[in-house]
PDB file of C-alpha atoms and ligand atoms in Angstrom:
ATOM      1  CA  UNK R 349       0.044   0.219  -0.299  1.00 95.00           C
ATOM      2  CA  UNK R 350       1.486   3.611  -1.251  1.00 97.00           C
ATOM      3  CA  UNK R 351       0.208   6.907   0.804  1.00 98.00           C
ATOM      4  CA  UNK R 352      -0.614   9.374  -2.707  1.00 98.00           C
ATOM      5  CA  UNK R 353      -1.197  12.024  -0.016  1.00 97.00           C
ATOM      6  CA  UNK R 354      -1.591  12.807   3.821  1.00 96.00           C
ATOM      7  CA  UNK R 355      -5.602  11.017   3.325  1.00 97.00           C
ATOM      8  CA  UNK R 356      -5.081   8.657   0.870  1.00 98.00           C
ATOM      9  CA  UNK R 357      -3.509   5.559  -0.191  1.00 98.00           C
ATOM     10  CA  UNK R 358      -3.388   3.074  -2.940  1.00 98.00           C
ATOM     11  CA  UNK R 359      -2.452  -0.866  -3.222  1.00 98.00           C
ATOM     12  CA  UNK R 360      -1.849  -1.360  -6.798  1.00 97.00           C
ATOM     13  CA  UNK R 361      -0.296  -5.440  -6.226  1.00 95.00           C
ATOM     14  CA  UNK R 362      -3.608  -7.109  -6.206  1.00 95.00           C
ATOM     15  CA  UNK R 363      -4.448  -9.303  -9.395  1.00 94.00           C
ATOM     16  CA  UNK R 364      -7.730  -7.600 -10.689  1.00 95.00           C
ATOM     17  CA  UNK R 365      -8.366  -3.496 -10.538  1.00 97.00           C
ATOM     18  CA  UNK R 366      -6.308  -0.991  -8.309  1.00 98.00           C
ATOM     19  CA  UNK R 367      -7.294  -0.668  -4.563  1.00 98.00           C
ATOM     20  CA  UNK R 368      -8.085   2.428  -2.773  1.00 98.00           C
ATOM     21  CA  UNK R 369      -8.842   4.361   0.635  1.00 98.00           C
ATOM     22  CA  UNK R 370      -9.562   8.069   2.036  1.00 98.00           C
ATOM     23  CA  UNK R 371      -8.810   8.268   5.406  1.00 98.00           C
ATOM     24  CA  UNK R 372     -11.019  11.426   7.024  1.00 98.00           C
ATOM     25  CA  UNK R 373     -10.841  10.977  11.381  1.00 95.00           C
ATOM     26  CA  UNK R 374     -11.531   7.298  11.529  1.00 96.00           C
ATOM     27  CA  UNK R 375     -13.507   6.301   9.014  1.00 98.00           C
ATOM     28  CA  UNK R 376     -12.718   5.061   5.112  1.00 98.00           C
ATOM     29  CA  UNK R 377     -13.951   5.453   2.009  1.00 98.00           C
ATOM     30  CA  UNK R 378     -12.602   2.399  -0.126  1.00 98.00           C
ATOM     31  CA  UNK R 379     -12.231   2.424  -3.547  1.00 99.00           C
ATOM     32  CA  UNK R 380     -13.129  -0.446  -5.658  1.00 98.00           C
ATOM     33  CA  UNK R 381     -12.911  -4.609  -4.047  1.00 98.00           C
ATOM     34  CA  UNK R 382      -9.992  -7.151  -4.843  1.00 98.00           C
ATOM     35  CA  UNK R 383     -10.320  -9.875  -7.019  1.00 97.00           C
ATOM     36  CA  UNK R 384      -9.187 -13.085  -5.238  1.00 98.00           C
ATOM     37  CA  UNK R 385     -11.265 -13.946  -1.779  1.00 98.00           C
ATOM     38  CA  UNK R 386      -7.238 -14.443   0.147  1.00 97.00           C
ATOM     39  CA  UNK R 387      -6.501 -10.259  -1.611  1.00 97.00           C
ATOM     40  CA  UNK R 388      -9.775  -9.280  -0.179  1.00 98.00           C
ATOM     41  CA  UNK R 389      -9.810 -10.830   3.405  1.00 98.00           C
ATOM     42  CA  UNK R 390      -5.844  -9.998   2.965  1.00 98.00           C
ATOM     43  CA  UNK R 391      -7.094  -6.403   2.209  1.00 98.00           C
ATOM     44  CA  UNK R 392      -9.852  -6.100   5.020  1.00 98.00           C
ATOM     45  CA  UNK R 393      -6.917  -6.531   8.040  1.00 98.00           C
ATOM     46  CA  UNK R 394      -4.833  -3.864   6.321  1.00 98.00           C
ATOM     47  CA  UNK R 395      -7.632  -0.991   6.050  1.00 98.00           C
ATOM     48  CA  UNK R 396      -9.136  -1.934   9.119  1.00 98.00           C
ATOM     49  CA  UNK R 397      -5.873  -0.968  10.518  1.00 98.00           C
ATOM     50  CA  UNK R 398      -6.266   2.443   9.579  1.00 98.00           C
ATOM     51  CA  UNK R 399      -9.696   2.857  10.626  1.00 98.00           C
ATOM     52  CA  UNK R 400     -13.402   2.540  10.182  1.00 98.00           C
ATOM     53  CA  UNK R 401     -14.916   1.634   6.739  1.00 98.00           C
ATOM     54  CA  UNK R 402     -18.190   3.377   6.271  1.00 98.00           C
ATOM     55  CA  UNK R 403     -18.356   2.925   2.264  1.00 98.00           C
ATOM     56  CA  UNK R 404     -17.117   0.625  -0.547  1.00 99.00           C
ATOM     57  CA  UNK R 405     -17.451   2.316  -3.862  1.00 99.00           C
ATOM     58  CA  UNK R 406     -17.207  -0.096  -7.076  1.00 98.00           C
ATOM     59  CA  UNK R 407     -16.672   1.893 -10.120  1.00 98.00           C
ATOM     60  CA  UNK R 408     -17.527  -1.023 -12.224  1.00 98.00           C
ATOM     61  CA  UNK R 409     -19.340  -3.869 -12.364  1.00 98.00           C
ATOM     62  CA  UNK R 410     -16.509  -6.748 -13.650  1.00 97.00           C
ATOM     63  CA  UNK R 411     -15.311  -9.415 -11.623  1.00 97.00           C
ATOM     64  CA  UNK R 412     -12.055  -7.638 -10.969  1.00 97.00           C
ATOM     65  CA  UNK R 413     -13.574  -4.416  -8.842  1.00 98.00           C
ATOM     66  CA  UNK R 414     -16.017  -6.675  -7.494  1.00 98.00           C
ATOM     67  CA  UNK R 415     -15.182 -10.020  -6.269  1.00 98.00           C
ATOM     68  CA  UNK R 416     -13.942  -8.626  -3.484  1.00 98.00           C
ATOM     69  CA  UNK R 417     -17.471  -6.574  -1.919  1.00 98.00           C
ATOM     70  CA  UNK R 418     -18.096 -10.164  -0.539  1.00 98.00           C
ATOM     71  CA  UNK R 419     -15.349 -10.169   2.121  1.00 98.00           C
ATOM     72  CA  UNK R 420     -15.033  -6.823   3.321  1.00 98.00           C
ATOM     73  CA  UNK R 421     -17.249  -4.456   5.332  1.00 98.00           C
ATOM     74  CA  UNK R 422     -18.349  -1.023   4.393  1.00 98.00           C
ATOM     75  CA  UNK R 423     -21.594   0.454   2.464  1.00 98.00           C
ATOM     76  CA  UNK R 424     -21.387  -0.616  -0.730  1.00 99.00           C
ATOM     77  CA  UNK R 425     -21.741   1.971  -3.238  1.00 99.00           C
ATOM     78  CA  UNK R 426     -22.441   1.863  -6.899  1.00 98.00           C
ATOM     79  CA  UNK R 427     -24.108   3.183 -10.651  1.00 98.00           C
ATOM     80  CA  UNK R 428     -28.338   1.804 -10.306  1.00 98.00           C
ATOM     81  CA  UNK R 429     -26.686  -0.275 -13.433  1.00 98.00           C
ATOM     82  CA  UNK R 430     -23.695  -1.726 -11.833  1.00 98.00           C
ATOM     83  CA  UNK R 431     -26.404  -3.312  -9.284  1.00 98.00           C
ATOM     84  CA  UNK R 432     -28.720  -4.267 -11.802  1.00 98.00           C
ATOM     85  CA  UNK R 433     -25.001  -5.472 -13.391  1.00 97.00           C
ATOM     86  CA  UNK R 434     -24.412  -7.601 -10.275  1.00 97.00           C
ATOM     87  CA  UNK R 435     -28.024  -8.804  -9.927  1.00 97.00           C
ATOM     88  CA  UNK R 436     -27.735 -10.974 -13.123  1.00 94.00           C
ATOM     89  CA  UNK R 437     -24.215 -11.685 -13.490  1.00 88.00           C
ATOM     90  CA  UNK R 438     -22.535 -12.073 -17.325  1.00 84.00           C
ATOM     91  CA  UNK R 439     -20.455 -14.732 -15.574  1.00 87.00           C
ATOM     92  CA  UNK R 440     -21.607 -16.956 -13.002  1.00 91.00           C
ATOM     93  CA  UNK R 441     -19.621 -18.539 -10.422  1.00 96.00           C
ATOM     94  CA  UNK R 442     -18.102 -21.551 -12.838  1.00 96.00           C
ATOM     95  CA  UNK R 443     -16.443 -18.592 -14.484  1.00 96.00           C
ATOM     96  CA  UNK R 444     -14.790 -17.418 -11.311  1.00 97.00           C
ATOM     97  CA  UNK R 445     -13.759 -20.908 -10.788  1.00 97.00           C
ATOM     98  CA  UNK R 446     -12.034 -21.521 -14.143  1.00 97.00           C
ATOM     99  CA  UNK R 447     -10.287 -16.988 -13.835  1.00 97.00           C
ATOM    100  CA  UNK R 448      -9.052 -18.542 -10.215  1.00 97.00           C
ATOM    101  CA  UNK R 449      -8.125 -22.141 -11.078  1.00 97.00           C
ATOM    102  CA  UNK R 450      -5.176 -20.243 -13.000  1.00 96.00           C
ATOM    103  CA  UNK R 451      -4.651 -17.488 -11.515  1.00 96.00           C
ATOM    104  CA  UNK R 452      -5.201 -17.376  -7.617  1.00 96.00           C
ATOM    105  CA  UNK R 453      -5.573 -20.724  -6.782  1.00 96.00           C
ATOM    106  CA  UNK R 454      -6.339 -20.621  -3.318  1.00 96.00           C
ATOM    107  CA  UNK R 455      -8.430 -18.346  -4.122  1.00 97.00           C
ATOM    108  CA  UNK R 456     -10.815 -21.332  -5.262  1.00 98.00           C
ATOM    109  CA  UNK R 457     -12.255 -22.370  -1.625  1.00 97.00           C
ATOM    110  CA  UNK R 458     -13.782 -19.796  -1.010  1.00 97.00           C
ATOM    111  CA  UNK R 459     -15.961 -19.468  -3.822  1.00 97.00           C
ATOM    112  CA  UNK R 460     -17.390 -22.268  -2.328  1.00 96.00           C
ATOM    113  CA  UNK R 461     -20.499 -20.137  -0.537  1.00 93.00           C
ATOM    114  CA  UNK R 462     -20.016 -16.649  -3.701  1.00 96.00           C
ATOM    115  CA  UNK R 463     -22.319 -14.388  -3.928  1.00 95.00           C
ATOM    116  CA  UNK R 464     -22.097 -11.487  -5.080  1.00 97.00           C
ATOM    117  CA  UNK R 465     -22.613  -8.542  -2.763  1.00 98.00           C
ATOM    118  CA  UNK R 466     -24.857  -6.418  -4.440  1.00 98.00           C
ATOM    119  CA  UNK R 467     -24.448  -2.100  -4.746  1.00 98.00           C
ATOM    120  CA  UNK R 468     -26.808  -0.840  -1.132  1.00 98.00           C
ATOM    121  CA  UNK R 469     -26.621   2.578  -1.995  1.00 98.00           C
ATOM    122  CA  UNK R 470     -27.404   3.580  -5.642  1.00 98.00           C
ATOM    123  CA  UNK R 471     -27.247   6.350  -8.925  1.00 98.00           C
ATOM    124  CA  UNK R 472     -27.815   7.639 -11.732  1.00 98.00           C
ATOM    125  CA  UNK R 473     -25.852  11.282 -12.084  1.00 98.00           C
ATOM    126  CA  UNK R 474     -23.808  12.465  -9.604  1.00 98.00           C
ATOM    127  CA  UNK R 475     -23.591  11.425  -5.498  1.00 98.00           C
ATOM    128  CA  UNK R 476     -21.437  13.656  -2.943  1.00 98.00           C
ATOM    129  CA  UNK R 477     -20.364  11.448   0.032  1.00 98.00           C
ATOM    130  CA  UNK R 478     -18.834  13.280   2.760  1.00 98.00           C
ATOM    131  CA  UNK R 479     -16.798  11.800   5.149  1.00 97.00           C
ATOM    132  CA  UNK R 480     -17.292  14.880   7.947  1.00 96.00           C
ATOM    133  CA  UNK R 481     -15.571  17.706   5.747  1.00 95.00           C
ATOM    134  CA  UNK R 482     -13.981  15.728   3.251  1.00 97.00           C
ATOM    135  CA  UNK R 483     -15.827  15.823  -0.370  1.00 98.00           C
ATOM    136  CA  UNK R 484     -15.845  12.807  -2.472  1.00 98.00           C
ATOM    137  CA  UNK R 485     -18.314  13.820  -6.022  1.00 98.00           C
ATOM    138  CA  UNK R 486     -19.444  10.558  -7.391  1.00 99.00           C
ATOM    139  CA  UNK R 487     -19.964  11.036 -10.790  1.00 98.00           C
ATOM    140  CA  UNK R 488     -21.649   8.689 -13.526  1.00 98.00           C
ATOM    141  CA  UNK R 489     -18.957   8.685 -16.067  1.00 98.00           C
ATOM    142  CA  UNK R 490     -20.499   6.064 -18.974  1.00 98.00           C
ATOM    143  CA  UNK R 491     -17.182   4.789 -21.129  1.00 98.00           C
ATOM    144  CA  UNK R 492     -15.661   1.319 -20.206  1.00 98.00           C
ATOM    145  CA  UNK R 493     -18.477   0.115 -18.982  1.00 98.00           C
ATOM    146  CA  UNK R 494     -21.725   2.246 -19.441  1.00 98.00           C
ATOM    147  CA  UNK R 495     -22.128   1.834 -15.772  1.00 98.00           C
ATOM    148  CA  UNK R 496     -18.625   3.590 -14.769  1.00 98.00           C
ATOM    149  CA  UNK R 497     -18.433   5.754 -12.256  1.00 98.00           C
ATOM    150  CA  UNK R 498     -14.996   8.368 -11.585  1.00 99.00           C
ATOM    151  CA  UNK R 499     -14.965   9.341  -7.871  1.00 99.00           C
ATOM    152  CA  UNK R 500     -12.972  13.245  -8.049  1.00 98.00           C
ATOM    153  CA  UNK R 501     -11.140  14.094  -4.122  1.00 98.00           C
ATOM    154  CA  UNK R 502     -11.781  18.160  -4.568  1.00 98.00           C
ATOM    155  CA  UNK R 503      -9.490  19.105  -0.611  1.00 96.00           C
ATOM    156  CA  UNK R 504      -6.576  16.261  -2.483  1.00 97.00           C
ATOM    157  CA  UNK R 505      -6.675  16.836  -5.861  1.00 98.00           C
ATOM    158  CA  UNK R 506      -7.661  13.442  -6.721  1.00 98.00           C
ATOM    159  CA  UNK R 507      -8.964  11.511  -9.807  1.00 98.00           C
ATOM    160  CA  UNK R 508      -9.976   7.633  -9.015  1.00 99.00           C
ATOM    161  CA  UNK R 509     -10.877   6.771 -12.496  1.00 98.00           C
ATOM    162  CA  UNK R 510     -12.093   3.249 -13.104  1.00 98.00           C
ATOM    163  CA  UNK R 511     -11.261   1.198 -16.252  1.00 98.00           C
ATOM    164  CA  UNK R 512     -11.226   4.856 -17.682  1.00 98.00           C
ATOM    165  CA  UNK R 513      -8.059   5.766 -16.849  1.00 98.00           C
ATOM    166  CA  UNK R 514      -5.716   2.643 -16.870  1.00 98.00           C
ATOM    167  CA  UNK R 515      -1.612   3.064 -16.411  1.00 98.00           C
ATOM    168  CA  UNK R 516      -1.131  -0.272 -17.484  1.00 96.00           C
ATOM    169  CA  UNK R 517      -2.639  -1.017 -21.425  1.00 97.00           C
ATOM    170  CA  UNK R 518      -5.974   0.457 -22.834  1.00 98.00           C
ATOM    171  CA  UNK R 519      -8.265  -2.615 -20.828  1.00 98.00           C
ATOM    172  CA  UNK R 520     -10.663  -4.612 -22.422  1.00 98.00           C
ATOM    173  CA  UNK R 521     -13.488  -2.922 -25.073  1.00 98.00           C
ATOM    174  CA  UNK R 522     -16.267  -4.926 -25.042  1.00 96.00           C
ATOM    175  CA  UNK R 523     -18.582  -3.345 -22.595  1.00 97.00           C
ATOM    176  CA  UNK R 524     -17.231   0.143 -23.547  1.00 98.00           C
ATOM    177  CA  UNK R 525     -19.253   2.506 -25.923  1.00 98.00           C
ATOM    178  CA  UNK R 526     -15.689   4.154 -26.824  1.00 98.00           C
ATOM    179  CA  UNK R 527     -17.716   7.956 -28.077  1.00 97.00           C
ATOM    180  CA  UNK R 528     -19.025   8.468 -24.775  1.00 98.00           C
ATOM    181  CA  UNK R 529     -15.061   7.383 -23.539  1.00 98.00           C
ATOM    182  CA  UNK R 530     -13.001  10.212 -24.664  1.00 98.00           C
ATOM    183  CA  UNK R 531     -16.392  12.173 -22.918  1.00 98.00           C
ATOM    184  CA  UNK R 532     -15.104  10.771 -20.102  1.00 98.00           C
ATOM    185  CA  UNK R 533     -11.739  11.381 -20.783  1.00 98.00           C
ATOM    186  CA  UNK R 534     -12.296  15.232 -21.053  1.00 98.00           C
ATOM    187  CA  UNK R 535     -14.566  15.103 -18.410  1.00 98.00           C
ATOM    188  CA  UNK R 536     -11.351  13.729 -16.127  1.00 98.00           C
ATOM    189  CA  UNK R 537      -9.230  16.452 -17.775  1.00 98.00           C
ATOM    190  CA  UNK R 538     -11.616  19.362 -16.758  1.00 98.00           C
ATOM    191  CA  UNK R 539     -11.192  18.749 -13.411  1.00 98.00           C
ATOM    192  CA  UNK R 540      -7.721  19.942 -11.180  1.00 98.00           C
ATOM    193  CA  UNK R 541      -7.029  16.467 -10.570  1.00 98.00           C
ATOM    194  CA  UNK R 542      -3.164  15.832  -9.046  1.00 98.00           C
ATOM    195  CA  UNK R 543      -3.001  12.665  -8.583  1.00 98.00           C
ATOM    196  CA  UNK R 544      -4.971   9.767 -10.912  1.00 98.00           C
ATOM    197  CA  UNK R 545      -5.253   6.539  -9.467  1.00 98.00           C
ATOM    198  CA  UNK R 546      -6.470   4.386 -13.406  1.00 98.00           C
ATOM    199  CA  UNK R 547      -8.101   1.254 -12.710  1.00 98.00           C
ATOM    200  CA  UNK R 548      -5.261  -1.105 -13.197  1.00 98.00           C
ATOM    201  CA  UNK R 549      -0.850  -0.277 -13.296  1.00 97.00           C
ATOM    202  CA  UNK R 550       0.332   3.409 -11.239  1.00 97.00           C
ATOM    203  CA  UNK R 551      -0.828   6.027  -9.671  1.00 98.00           C
ATOM    204  CA  UNK R 552      -0.387   8.831 -12.192  1.00 98.00           C
ATOM    205  CA  UNK R 553      -0.288  12.029 -13.018  1.00 98.00           C
ATOM    206  CA  UNK R 554      -2.383  14.497 -15.349  1.00 98.00           C
ATOM    207  CA  UNK R 555      -0.180  13.047 -18.420  1.00 98.00           C
ATOM    208  CA  UNK R 556      -1.102   9.802 -17.764  1.00 98.00           C
ATOM    209  CA  UNK R 557      -4.226  10.965 -19.344  1.00 98.00           C
ATOM    210  CA  UNK R 558      -2.847  12.114 -21.572  1.00 98.00           C
ATOM    211  CA  UNK R 559      -0.832   8.626 -22.622  1.00 98.00           C
ATOM    212  CA  UNK R 560      -3.550   7.152 -22.256  1.00 98.00           C
ATOM    213  CA  UNK R 561      -6.396   9.412 -24.485  1.00 98.00           C
ATOM    214  CA  UNK R 562      -3.382   9.286 -27.083  1.00 98.00           C
ATOM    215  CA  UNK R 563      -3.364   5.128 -26.706  1.00 98.00           C
ATOM    216  CA  UNK R 564      -6.608   5.163 -26.984  1.00 98.00           C
ATOM    217  CA  UNK R 565      -6.974   6.888 -30.849  1.00 98.00           C
ATOM    218  CA  UNK R 566      -3.789   4.521 -31.671  1.00 98.00           C
ATOM    219  CA  UNK R 567      -6.713   1.761 -31.572  1.00 98.00           C
ATOM    220  CA  UNK R 568      -9.414   3.509 -32.966  1.00 98.00           C
ATOM    221  CA  UNK R 569      -7.527   4.863 -35.799  1.00 98.00           C
ATOM    222  CA  UNK R 570      -5.695   1.289 -36.407  1.00 98.00           C
ATOM    223  CA  UNK R 571      -9.521  -0.015 -37.040  1.00 98.00           C
ATOM    224  CA  UNK R 572     -10.565   2.963 -39.067  1.00 98.00           C
ATOM    225  CA  UNK R 573      -7.910   2.473 -41.595  1.00 98.00           C
ATOM    226  CA  UNK R 574      -8.818  -1.755 -41.631  1.00 98.00           C
ATOM    227  CA  UNK R 575     -12.265  -0.872 -42.723  1.00 98.00           C
ATOM    228  CA  UNK R 576     -10.811   1.879 -44.885  1.00 98.00           C
ATOM    229  CA  UNK R 577      -8.492  -0.412 -46.336  1.00 98.00           C
ATOM    230  CA  UNK R 578     -12.123  -2.772 -47.112  1.00 98.00           C
ATOM    231  CA  UNK R 579     -11.117  -5.157 -44.435  1.00 98.00           C
ATOM    232  CA  UNK R 580     -14.455  -7.126 -42.631  1.00 98.00           C
ATOM    233  CA  UNK R 581     -15.374  -6.972 -38.526  1.00 98.00           C
ATOM    234  CA  UNK R 582     -14.395 -10.365 -38.467  1.00 98.00           C
ATOM    235  CA  UNK R 583     -10.840 -10.116 -40.439  1.00 98.00           C
ATOM    236  CA  UNK R 584     -10.052  -7.174 -37.871  1.00 98.00           C
ATOM    237  CA  UNK R 585     -11.207  -8.942 -35.811  1.00 98.00           C
ATOM    238  CA  UNK R 586      -9.253 -11.747 -35.608  1.00 97.00           C
ATOM    239  CA  UNK R 587      -5.735 -10.440 -37.055  1.00 97.00           C
ATOM    240  CA  UNK R 588      -5.425  -7.005 -34.685  1.00 98.00           C
ATOM    241  CA  UNK R 589      -4.499  -6.983 -31.894  1.00 97.00           C
ATOM    242  CA  UNK R 590      -3.301  -4.233 -29.112  1.00 97.00           C
ATOM    243  CA  UNK R 591      -0.726  -4.431 -25.864  1.00 96.00           C
ATOM    244  CA  UNK R 592      -2.378  -6.172 -23.088  1.00 96.00           C
ATOM    245  CA  UNK R 593      -0.517  -5.899 -20.209  1.00 95.00           C
ATOM    246  CA  UNK R 594      -3.791  -5.993 -17.483  1.00 96.00           C
ATOM    247  CA  UNK R 595      -4.446  -9.240 -18.571  1.00 96.00           C
ATOM    248  CA  UNK R 596      -0.964 -10.846 -19.245  1.00 93.00           C
ATOM    249  CA  UNK R 597       3.271 -10.413 -18.230  1.00 89.00           C
ATOM    250  CA  UNK R 598       1.639  -9.593 -15.224  1.00 87.00           C
ATOM    251  CA  UNK R 599       4.142  -8.283 -11.883  1.00 82.00           C
ATOM    252  CA  UNK R 600       1.270  -9.558  -9.601  1.00 79.00           C
ATOM    253  CA  UNK R 601       1.477 -13.375 -10.561  1.00 80.00           C
ATOM    254  CA  UNK R 602      -0.359 -15.779 -13.390  1.00 92.00           C
ATOM    255  CA  UNK R 603      -0.718 -14.627 -17.085  1.00 95.00           C
ATOM    256  CA  UNK R 604      -5.145 -14.596 -17.298  1.00 96.00           C
ATOM    257  CA  UNK R 605      -6.048 -17.615 -19.632  1.00 95.00           C
ATOM    258  CA  UNK R 606      -4.514 -17.254 -23.112  1.00 96.00           C
ATOM    259  CA  UNK R 607      -7.462 -18.489 -24.883  1.00 96.00           C
ATOM    260  CA  UNK R 608      -9.253 -15.386 -22.230  1.00 96.00           C
ATOM    261  CA  UNK R 609      -7.091 -12.569 -22.979  1.00 97.00           C
ATOM    262  CA  UNK R 610      -7.841 -13.447 -27.174  1.00 97.00           C
ATOM    263  CA  UNK R 611     -11.884 -13.437 -26.564  1.00 97.00           C
ATOM    264  CA  UNK R 612     -11.147  -9.759 -24.657  1.00 97.00           C
ATOM    265  CA  UNK R 613      -9.219  -7.936 -27.493  1.00 98.00           C
ATOM    266  CA  UNK R 614     -11.328 -10.294 -30.398  1.00 98.00           C
ATOM    267  CA  UNK R 615     -14.377  -8.686 -28.489  1.00 98.00           C
ATOM    268  CA  UNK R 616     -12.393  -5.773 -28.415  1.00 98.00           C
ATOM    269  CA  UNK R 617     -11.644  -5.567 -31.675  1.00 98.00           C
ATOM    270  CA  UNK R 618     -15.254  -5.779 -32.555  1.00 98.00           C
ATOM    271  CA  UNK R 619     -17.394  -3.235 -30.073  1.00 98.00           C
ATOM    272  CA  UNK R 620     -14.553  -0.355 -31.241  1.00 98.00           C
ATOM    273  CA  UNK R 621     -15.483  -1.759 -35.152  1.00 98.00           C
ATOM    274  CA  UNK R 622     -19.258  -1.876 -34.160  1.00 98.00           C
ATOM    275  CA  UNK R 623     -18.800   1.662 -33.547  1.00 97.00           C
ATOM    276  CA  UNK R 624     -16.603   3.474 -35.417  1.00 98.00           C
ATOM    277  CA  UNK R 625     -19.598   1.889 -38.359  1.00 98.00           C
ATOM    278  CA  UNK R 626     -21.757   3.516 -36.034  1.00 97.00           C
ATOM    279  CA  UNK R 627     -20.663   6.855 -35.265  1.00 97.00           C
ATOM    280  CA  UNK R 628     -17.281   7.163 -37.598  1.00 96.00           C
ATOM    281  CA  UNK R 629     -16.568  10.662 -35.826  1.00 96.00           C
ATOM    282  CA  UNK R 630     -14.935   8.861 -33.183  1.00 97.00           C
ATOM    283  CA  UNK R 631     -11.954   8.411 -35.807  1.00 96.00           C
ATOM    284  CA  UNK R 632     -11.582  12.567 -34.845  1.00 93.00           C
ATOM    285  CA  UNK R 633     -11.170  12.109 -31.097  1.00 93.00           C
TER     286      UNK R 633
HETATM  287 ZN1   ZN J 512      -9.906  -3.441 -14.432  1.00 59.91          ZN
END
């Protein structure tokens, strides 16, 4: 766990999303939950040494941000659609068992009685949490998913971006809306943040946001050029690839199963292809 401000701590080393903590007095707000149950149990011990968990914010519904809810205290807060999607999960326990068997086998037995812990407080557009006089501004910022939330802390000028901004590499796009993602990046850029906690990878400053936008433009550009050259959706999905350091070449441990990494890439390229076809102006963002 790294302390990036007087009252703010970040853990980037778990095999899943980044996890962070705001501490005000003895009260805590957590942002995202570890993916592996063993990491979530360890995270609980670490954060409870800092104070009492009041809230746990999920930036989206993906397992790498929400499985650990089950092992953490506090009131879970998320976008309304995150609750709906967790209540009817697209991936079941069998998927998690297979994945954890590869990336964290000692967590597999903890899945025996697993069910997603759903958000208890949900919102549509924005919600502000007050911890004494510290403000946590939660903003619906669709992009990586339709229900992605970013958190801005004006007092410490920290932006928790979820997977709308990643430092490790571009994330998977199978649930993304690329037009809205550029809007979310514009929203992030409009905030006077000094440190940005990405969904995956190291904490960055404003330059990290610019770098992510450049990588995203390059990928959208590559798909667009392939379309200009007359390549079909299936050809693009079979041949175009981008660097993925969120699911492989990980410092934290074993890579995700190759077939899953490949499925993320194909689905991501198909999604971007479809969105360029629907709205070619996205190539100019
Ligand atoms: Zn993620």
